[in-house]
PDB file of C-alpha atoms in Angstrom:
ATOM      1  CA  MET A   1      16.907 -16.128   7.494  1.00  0.00           C
ATOM      2  CA  ASN A   2      14.895 -16.851  10.650  1.00  0.00           C
ATOM      3  CA  GLN A   3      12.146 -19.376   9.869  1.00  0.00           C
ATOM      4  CA  SER A   4      10.940 -20.164  13.374  1.00  0.00           C
ATOM      5  CA  PHE A   5       8.669 -18.696  16.003  1.00  0.00           C
ATOM      6  CA  SER A   6       7.616 -19.551  19.524  1.00  0.00           C
ATOM      7  CA  THR A   7       4.159 -20.486  20.776  1.00  0.00           C
ATOM      8  CA  ASP A   8       3.947 -17.038  22.324  1.00  0.00           C
ATOM      9  CA  ASP A   9       4.697 -15.476  18.936  1.00  0.00           C
ATOM     10  CA  LEU A  10       1.973 -17.587  17.353  1.00  0.00           C
ATOM     11  CA  SER A  11      -0.613 -16.486  19.909  1.00  0.00           C
ATOM     12  CA  PHE A  12       0.487 -12.846  19.681  1.00  0.00           C
ATOM     13  CA  LEU A  13       0.150 -12.731  15.893  1.00  0.00           C
ATOM     14  CA  THR A  14      -3.167 -14.569  15.884  1.00  0.00           C
ATOM     15  CA  GLU A  15      -4.702 -12.245  18.467  1.00  0.00           C
ATOM     16  CA  ASN A  16      -3.429  -9.176  16.622  1.00  0.00           C
ATOM     17  CA  TYR A  17      -4.914 -10.379  13.353  1.00  0.00           C
ATOM     18  CA  LYS A  18      -8.268 -11.070  15.003  1.00  0.00           C
ATOM     19  CA  GLU A  19      -8.324  -7.638  16.654  1.00  0.00           C
ATOM     20  CA  ILE A  20      -7.335  -5.736  13.501  1.00  0.00           C
ATOM     21  CA  THR A  21      -9.841  -7.515  11.263  1.00  0.00           C
ATOM     22  CA  GLU A  22     -12.608  -6.870  13.791  1.00  0.00           C
ATOM     23  CA  LYS A  23     -11.722  -3.163  13.900  1.00  0.00           C
ATOM     24  CA  ILE A  24     -11.633  -2.972  10.100  1.00  0.00           C
ATOM     25  CA  ALA A  25     -15.038  -4.626   9.885  1.00  0.00           C
ATOM     26  CA  ALA A  26     -16.555  -2.286  12.464  1.00  0.00           C
ATOM     27  CA  ALA A  27     -15.139   0.819  10.761  1.00  0.00           C
ATOM     28  CA  ALA A  28     -16.367  -0.379   7.361  1.00  0.00           C
ATOM     29  CA  VAL A  29     -19.884  -0.890   8.703  1.00  0.00           C
ATOM     30  CA  SER A  30     -19.777   2.547  10.359  1.00  0.00           C
ATOM     31  CA  SER A  31     -18.846   4.055   6.988  1.00  0.00           C
ATOM     32  CA  GLY A  32     -21.822   2.358   5.323  1.00  0.00           C
ATOM     33  CA  ARG A  33     -19.888  -0.400   3.579  1.00  0.00           C
ATOM     34  CA  ASN A  34     -19.397  -4.127   3.870  1.00  0.00           C
ATOM     35  CA  PRO A  35     -16.259  -5.349   5.699  1.00  0.00           C
ATOM     36  CA  SER A  36     -15.240  -7.109   2.472  1.00  0.00           C
ATOM     37  CA  ASP A  37     -15.012  -3.685   0.785  1.00  0.00           C
ATOM     38  CA  VAL A  38     -11.847  -2.850   2.761  1.00  0.00           C
ATOM     39  CA  ARG A  39      -8.669  -4.787   2.082  1.00  0.00           C
ATOM     40  CA  LEU A  40      -6.012  -5.385   4.731  1.00  0.00           C
ATOM     41  CA  MET A  41      -2.367  -5.177   3.729  1.00  0.00           C
ATOM     42  CA  ALA A  42       0.209  -6.633   6.119  1.00  0.00           C
ATOM     43  CA  VAL A  43       3.239  -4.343   5.974  1.00  0.00           C
ATOM     44  CA  THR A  44       6.237  -6.612   6.377  1.00  0.00           C
ATOM     45  CA  LYS A  45       9.206  -4.268   6.722  1.00  0.00           C
ATOM     46  CA  THR A  46      11.805  -6.002   8.997  1.00  0.00           C
ATOM     47  CA  VAL A  47       9.389  -8.900   9.605  1.00  0.00           C
ATOM     48  CA  SER A  48      10.752 -12.444   9.300  1.00  0.00           C
ATOM     49  CA  PRO A  49       9.375 -14.829   6.652  1.00  0.00           C
ATOM     50  CA  ALA A  50       8.127 -17.187   9.374  1.00  0.00           C
ATOM     51  CA  HIS A  51       5.951 -14.483  10.895  1.00  0.00           C
ATOM     52  CA  ILE A  52       4.753 -13.344   7.463  1.00  0.00           C
ATOM     53  CA  ASN A  53       3.835 -16.902   6.494  1.00  0.00           C
ATOM     54  CA  HIS A  54       1.844 -17.344   9.684  1.00  0.00           C
ATOM     55  CA  MET A  55      -0.094 -14.155   8.971  1.00  0.00           C
ATOM     56  CA  ILE A  56      -0.789 -15.441   5.452  1.00  0.00           C
ATOM     57  CA  SER A  57      -2.055 -18.714   6.948  1.00  0.00           C
ATOM     58  CA  LEU A  58      -4.522 -16.715   9.047  1.00  0.00           C
ATOM     59  CA  GLY A  59      -6.016 -15.134   5.946  1.00  0.00           C
ATOM     60  CA  VAL A  60      -3.888 -12.163   4.921  1.00  0.00           C
ATOM     61  CA  GLY A  61      -3.938 -12.053   1.131  1.00  0.00           C
ATOM     62  CA  LEU A  62      -1.813  -8.965   0.571  1.00  0.00           C
ATOM     63  CA  ILE A  63       1.626  -7.982   1.841  1.00  0.00           C
ATOM     64  CA  GLY A  64       3.489  -4.751   1.279  1.00  0.00           C
ATOM     65  CA  GLU A  65       7.237  -4.201   1.303  1.00  0.00           C
ATOM     66  CA  ASN A  66       9.053  -0.899   1.451  1.00  0.00           C
ATOM     67  CA  LYS A  67      12.426  -1.908   0.060  1.00  0.00           C
ATOM     68  CA  VAL A  68      13.229  -3.925  -3.046  1.00  0.00           C
ATOM     69  CA  GLN A  69      16.351  -5.525  -1.577  1.00  0.00           C
ATOM     70  CA  GLU A  70      14.497  -6.721   1.520  1.00  0.00           C
ATOM     71  CA  LEU A  71      11.660  -8.148  -0.542  1.00  0.00           C
ATOM     72  CA  LEU A  72      13.994 -10.054  -2.856  1.00  0.00           C
ATOM     73  CA  GLY A  73      15.856 -11.480   0.134  1.00  0.00           C
ATOM     74  CA  LYS A  74      12.632 -12.894   1.593  1.00  0.00           C
ATOM     75  CA  LEU A  75      10.889 -14.209  -1.520  1.00  0.00           C
ATOM     76  CA  GLU A  76      12.225 -17.771  -1.544  1.00  0.00           C
ATOM     77  CA  PHE A  77      11.053 -18.269   2.043  1.00  0.00           C
ATOM     78  CA  LEU A  78       7.500 -16.950   1.574  1.00  0.00           C
ATOM     79  CA  THR A  79       4.377 -18.967   0.760  1.00  0.00           C
ATOM     80  CA  THR A  80       2.811 -16.386  -1.533  1.00  0.00           C
ATOM     81  CA  GLU A  81       1.101 -18.535  -4.159  1.00  0.00           C
ATOM     82  CA  LYS A  82      -2.266 -16.986  -3.255  1.00  0.00           C
ATOM     83  CA  THR A  83      -0.902 -13.701  -1.910  1.00  0.00           C
ATOM     84  CA  ASP A  84      -0.446 -10.396  -3.695  1.00  0.00           C
ATOM     85  CA  ILE A  85       2.738  -8.407  -3.121  1.00  0.00           C
ATOM     86  CA  HIS A  86       2.891  -4.629  -3.459  1.00  0.00           C
ATOM     87  CA  ILE A  87       5.784  -2.206  -3.252  1.00  0.00           C
ATOM     88  CA  ILE A  88       4.795   0.678  -0.969  1.00  0.00           C
ATOM     89  CA  GLY A  89       8.083   2.477  -0.296  1.00  0.00           C
ATOM     90  CA  HIS A  90       9.888   5.039  -2.409  1.00  0.00           C
ATOM     91  CA  LEU A  91      11.062   3.251  -5.548  1.00  0.00           C
ATOM     92  CA  GLN A  92      14.127   4.307  -7.493  1.00  0.00           C
ATOM     93  CA  SER A  93      13.819   3.943 -11.240  1.00  0.00           C
ATOM     94  CA  ASN A  94      16.874   1.690 -11.427  1.00  0.00           C
ATOM     95  CA  LYS A  95      15.182  -0.852  -9.130  1.00  0.00           C
ATOM     96  CA  VAL A  96      12.046  -1.313 -11.259  1.00  0.00           C
ATOM     97  CA  ARG A  97      13.549  -4.065 -13.411  1.00  0.00           C
ATOM     98  CA  LYS A  98      14.243  -6.131 -10.281  1.00  0.00           C
ATOM     99  CA  ILE A  99      10.601  -6.348  -9.225  1.00  0.00           C
ATOM    100  CA  ILE A 100       8.651  -5.986 -12.480  1.00  0.00           C
ATOM    101  CA  ASN A 101       7.892  -9.734 -12.538  1.00  0.00           C
ATOM    102  CA  THR A 102       7.528 -10.105  -8.773  1.00  0.00           C
ATOM    103  CA  VAL A 103       4.920  -7.626  -7.545  1.00  0.00           C
ATOM    104  CA  SER A 104       1.342  -7.081  -8.685  1.00  0.00           C
ATOM    105  CA  MET A 105       1.223  -3.377  -7.866  1.00  0.00           C
ATOM    106  CA  ILE A 106       3.521  -0.423  -7.201  1.00  0.00           C
ATOM    107  CA  GLN A 107       1.718   1.939  -4.846  1.00  0.00           C
ATOM    108  CA  SER A 108       4.358   4.635  -4.471  1.00  0.00           C
ATOM    109  CA  VAL A 109       4.547   6.151  -7.967  1.00  0.00           C
ATOM    110  CA  ASP A 110       5.557   9.762  -7.519  1.00  0.00           C
ATOM    111  CA  SER A 111       7.084  11.029 -10.759  1.00  0.00           C
ATOM    112  CA  ILE A 112       6.791  10.987 -14.538  1.00  0.00           C
ATOM    113  CA  SER A 113      10.257   9.480 -14.787  1.00  0.00           C
ATOM    114  CA  LEU A 114       9.199   6.535 -12.628  1.00  0.00           C
ATOM    115  CA  ILE A 115       6.049   6.075 -14.721  1.00  0.00           C
ATOM    116  CA  ASP A 116       8.196   5.967 -17.857  1.00  0.00           C
ATOM    117  CA  GLU A 117      10.578   3.385 -16.408  1.00  0.00           C
ATOM    118  CA  ILE A 118       7.768   1.140 -15.169  1.00  0.00           C
ATOM    119  CA  SER A 119       6.270   1.354 -18.647  1.00  0.00           C
ATOM    120  CA  ARG A 120       9.565   0.492 -20.310  1.00  0.00           C
ATOM    121  CA  GLN A 121      10.180  -2.519 -18.085  1.00  0.00           C
ATOM    122  CA  ALA A 122       6.582  -3.720 -18.357  1.00  0.00           C
ATOM    123  CA  VAL A 123       6.598  -3.545 -22.152  1.00  0.00           C
ATOM    124  CA  ASN A 124       9.990  -5.268 -22.289  1.00  0.00           C
ATOM    125  CA  ASN A 125       8.594  -8.091 -20.153  1.00  0.00           C
ATOM    126  CA  ASN A 126       5.322  -8.326 -22.098  1.00  0.00           C
ATOM    127  CA  LYS A 127       3.140  -7.488 -19.105  1.00  0.00           C
ATOM    128  CA  THR A 128       1.175  -4.698 -17.477  1.00  0.00           C
ATOM    129  CA  MET A 129       1.756  -3.232 -14.027  1.00  0.00           C
ATOM    130  CA  ASP A 130      -0.951  -1.854 -11.764  1.00  0.00           C
ATOM    131  CA  ILE A 131       0.071   1.377 -10.071  1.00  0.00           C
ATOM    132  CA  LEU A 132      -1.184   3.936  -7.589  1.00  0.00           C
ATOM    133  CA  LEU A 133      -0.084   7.530  -7.640  1.00  0.00           C
ATOM    134  CA  GLU A 134       1.281   8.699  -4.313  1.00  0.00           C
ATOM    135  CA  VAL A 135       0.200  12.183  -3.292  1.00  0.00           C
ATOM    136  CA  ASN A 136       2.059  14.317  -0.746  1.00  0.00           C
ATOM    137  CA  ILE A 137      -1.132  15.395   0.966  1.00  0.00           C
ATOM    138  CA  ASP A 138       0.439  17.806   3.456  1.00  0.00           C
ATOM    139  CA  SER A 139       3.104  19.211   1.077  1.00  0.00           C
ATOM    140  CA  GLU A 140       5.846  18.164   3.482  1.00  0.00           C
ATOM    141  CA  ASP A 141       9.310  18.732   2.000  1.00  0.00           C
ATOM    142  CA  SER A 142      10.747  15.631   3.657  1.00  0.00           C
ATOM    143  CA  LYS A 143       8.169  13.331   2.069  1.00  0.00           C
ATOM    144  CA  THR A 144       7.950  11.800  -1.358  1.00  0.00           C
ATOM    145  CA  GLY A 145       4.775  12.018  -3.371  1.00  0.00           C
ATOM    146  CA  LEU A 146       3.224  14.184  -6.043  1.00  0.00           C
ATOM    147  CA  PRO A 147       1.997  17.684  -5.204  1.00  0.00           C
ATOM    148  CA  ALA A 148      -1.795  17.757  -5.144  1.00  0.00           C
ATOM    149  CA  GLU A 149      -1.856  20.412  -7.860  1.00  0.00           C
ATOM    150  CA  SER A 150      -0.060  18.153 -10.368  1.00  0.00           C
ATOM    151  CA  LEU A 151      -2.014  14.983  -9.590  1.00  0.00           C
ATOM    152  CA  ILE A 152      -4.623  15.153 -12.372  1.00  0.00           C
ATOM    153  CA  GLU A 153      -2.083  15.982 -15.067  1.00  0.00           C
ATOM    154  CA  THR A 154       0.121  13.086 -13.949  1.00  0.00           C
ATOM    155  CA  ALA A 155      -2.896  10.775 -13.786  1.00  0.00           C
ATOM    156  CA  PHE A 156      -3.736  11.476 -17.430  1.00  0.00           C
ATOM    157  CA  ARG A 157      -0.129  10.779 -18.375  1.00  0.00           C
ATOM    158  CA  ALA A 158      -0.133   7.481 -16.462  1.00  0.00           C
ATOM    159  CA  ALA A 159      -3.501   6.396 -17.863  1.00  0.00           C
ATOM    160  CA  ASP A 160      -2.235   6.888 -21.422  1.00  0.00           C
ATOM    161  CA  THR A 161       1.092   5.095 -20.922  1.00  0.00           C
ATOM    162  CA  LYS A 162       1.682   1.603 -22.305  1.00  0.00           C
ATOM    163  CA  GLY A 163       2.259  -1.216 -19.870  1.00  0.00           C
ATOM    164  CA  ILE A 164       0.631   0.618 -16.964  1.00  0.00           C
ATOM    165  CA  VAL A 165      -2.819   0.344 -15.410  1.00  0.00           C
ATOM    166  CA  LEU A 166      -3.596   3.268 -13.138  1.00  0.00           C
ATOM    167  CA  LYS A 167      -5.791   1.981 -10.304  1.00  0.00           C
ATOM    168  CA  GLY A 168      -5.974   4.835  -7.822  1.00  0.00           C
ATOM    169  CA  LEU A 169      -4.293   6.879  -5.134  1.00  0.00           C
ATOM    170  CA  MET A 170      -2.074   6.367  -2.096  1.00  0.00           C
ATOM    171  CA  SER A 171      -1.093   8.790   0.642  1.00  0.00           C
ATOM    172  CA  ILE A 172       0.842   8.938   3.906  1.00  0.00           C
ATOM    173  CA  PRO A 173      -0.516  11.853   5.962  1.00  0.00           C
ATOM    174  CA  PRO A 174       1.420  13.315   8.892  1.00  0.00           C
ATOM    175  CA  ILE A 175       1.178  11.726  12.329  1.00  0.00           C
ATOM    176  CA  CYS A 176      -1.747  13.419  14.056  1.00  0.00           C
ATOM    177  CA  GLU A 177      -2.432  13.682  17.765  1.00  0.00           C
ATOM    178  CA  ASP A 178      -6.185  13.393  17.394  1.00  0.00           C
ATOM    179  CA  GLU A 179      -8.641  11.615  15.107  1.00  0.00           C
ATOM    180  CA  LYS A 180     -10.287  14.832  13.954  1.00  0.00           C
ATOM    181  CA  THR A 181      -7.060  16.121  12.408  1.00  0.00           C
ATOM    182  CA  ALA A 182      -6.275  12.743  10.858  1.00  0.00           C
ATOM    183  CA  ARG A 183      -9.717  12.596   9.290  1.00  0.00           C
ATOM    184  CA  MET A 184      -9.188  16.040   7.805  1.00  0.00           C
ATOM    185  CA  TYR A 185      -6.175  14.756   5.849  1.00  0.00           C
ATOM    186  CA  PHE A 186      -7.994  11.574   4.851  1.00  0.00           C
ATOM    187  CA  GLU A 187     -10.999  13.554   3.657  1.00  0.00           C
ATOM    188  CA  LYS A 188      -8.710  15.767   1.590  1.00  0.00           C
ATOM    189  CA  THR A 189      -7.121  12.693   0.024  1.00  0.00           C
ATOM    190  CA  ARG A 190     -10.506  11.145  -0.706  1.00  0.00           C
ATOM    191  CA  ARG A 191     -11.627  14.304  -2.490  1.00  0.00           C
ATOM    192  CA  LEU A 192      -8.502  14.197  -4.653  1.00  0.00           C
ATOM    193  CA  TYR A 193      -9.226  10.546  -5.393  1.00  0.00           C
ATOM    194  CA  GLU A 194     -12.787  11.365  -6.399  1.00  0.00           C
ATOM    195  CA  ASP A 195     -11.619  14.298  -8.544  1.00  0.00           C
ATOM    196  CA  MET A 196      -9.087  12.064 -10.299  1.00  0.00           C
ATOM    197  CA  LYS A 197     -11.666   9.353 -10.885  1.00  0.00           C
ATOM    198  CA  SER A 198     -14.157  11.861 -12.292  1.00  0.00           C
ATOM    199  CA  ALA A 199     -11.580  13.581 -14.511  1.00  0.00           C
ATOM    200  CA  LEU A 200     -10.321  10.342 -16.054  1.00  0.00           C
ATOM    201  CA  GLY A 201     -13.733   8.769 -16.549  1.00  0.00           C
ATOM    202  CA  LYS A 202     -13.475   5.643 -18.684  1.00  0.00           C
ATOM    203  CA  ARG A 203      -9.797   6.222 -19.434  1.00  0.00           C
ATOM    204  CA  ALA A 204      -8.882   4.382 -16.209  1.00  0.00           C
ATOM    205  CA  ASP A 205     -10.484   1.980 -13.745  1.00  0.00           C
ATOM    206  CA  ILE A 206      -9.889   4.005 -10.595  1.00  0.00           C
ATOM    207  CA  SER A 207     -10.909   1.780  -7.707  1.00  0.00           C
ATOM    208  CA  VAL A 208      -8.203   1.759  -5.010  1.00  0.00           C
ATOM    209  CA  LEU A 209      -7.785   4.371  -2.266  1.00  0.00           C
ATOM    210  CA  SER A 210      -4.853   3.268  -0.123  1.00  0.00           C
ATOM    211  CA  MET A 211      -4.634   5.246   3.102  1.00  0.00           C
ATOM    212  CA  GLY A 212      -4.442   4.461   6.790  1.00  0.00           C
ATOM    213  CA  MET A 213      -1.766   2.677   8.826  1.00  0.00           C
ATOM    214  CA  SER A 214      -1.506   1.105  12.273  1.00  0.00           C
ATOM    215  CA  SER A 215      -2.210   4.288  14.209  1.00  0.00           C
ATOM    216  CA  ASP A 216      -5.061   5.652  12.105  1.00  0.00           C
ATOM    217  CA  PHE A 217      -6.581   2.995   9.828  1.00  0.00           C
ATOM    218  CA  GLU A 218     -10.024   3.233  11.423  1.00  0.00           C
ATOM    219  CA  ALA A 219     -10.198   6.969  10.751  1.00  0.00           C
ATOM    220  CA  ALA A 220      -9.035   6.346   7.191  1.00  0.00           C
ATOM    221  CA  ILE A 221     -11.779   3.778   6.607  1.00  0.00           C
ATOM    222  CA  LEU A 222     -14.397   6.185   7.932  1.00  0.00           C
ATOM    223  CA  GLU A 223     -13.214   8.659   5.279  1.00  0.00           C
ATOM    224  CA  GLY A 224     -13.371   6.170   2.415  1.00  0.00           C
ATOM    225  CA  SER A 225     -10.155   4.140   2.374  1.00  0.00           C
ATOM    226  CA  ASN A 226     -10.569   0.679   0.862  1.00  0.00           C
ATOM    227  CA  LEU A 227      -6.996  -0.521   1.462  1.00  0.00           C
ATOM    228  CA  VAL A 228      -5.230  -0.076   4.798  1.00  0.00           C
ATOM    229  CA  ARG A 229      -1.529  -0.742   5.333  1.00  0.00           C
ATOM    230  CA  VAL A 230      -0.958  -2.209   8.813  1.00  0.00           C
ATOM    231  CA  GLY A 231       2.430  -3.260  10.141  1.00  0.00           C
ATOM    232  CA  SER A 232       3.282  -2.794  13.814  1.00  0.00           C
ATOM    233  CA  SER A 233      -0.272  -3.433  15.019  1.00  0.00           C
ATOM    234  CA  LEU A 234      -0.084  -6.852  13.377  1.00  0.00           C
ATOM    235  CA  PHE A 235       3.527  -7.858  13.981  1.00  0.00           C
ATOM    236  CA  GLY A 236       4.607  -5.718  16.923  1.00  0.00           C
ATOM    237  CA  ALA A 237       7.394  -3.165  16.993  1.00  0.00           C
ATOM    238  CA  ARG A 238       9.857  -3.368  14.121  1.00  0.00           C
ATOM    239  CA  ARG A 239      13.088  -5.244  14.762  1.00  0.00           C
ATOM    240  CA  TYR A 240      15.936  -3.406  13.060  1.00  0.00           C
TER     241      TYR A 240
END
């Protein structure tokens, strides 16, 4: 696995990190919050360990991987002692056992069957797993995620399941041509998040709203996101 990078790569990554963190801070302030209230996730799909490690050295404390196999192939090369790792891609139930002791959160929980398997593996390994429920905010057939109308019911089920700590909500809205449309989807997601938090009350510590990616994270922050998932704007175009 490639563990090297050029001086140009180093400068490129450093400048990207500086630009993204400045934009996050400005959007947070515009939304009436402190910059520290919004967490940056570096999305590392197809990114080499060397580039990931450099981003960690700059201050990134959270990375997100889409695929279990890719994550496991990179782990031994990553300096993640002080870095959280989340799974953010669609997770098959039969892959849960492979990452139950590796990641600190699964953001893409989209079914009761997946909740049950995470619970089973967590209990078997004498641990708890933080999760986010993923909502299909635009009801797109090609996307994973829970329908909005079943979110509260599923949230109660997750909150009452052993080995699981329900922390909040994640969404991937459609690609929008303008900020106004993007903010409409983010506002809709935030309202669902607030409804879920209110409905559950003290049954769960709902505190994470994960929405916004490279093309729209500023709009997401303005609508209440406190965790943005940024990949290509940090690392450049994906190398397949």
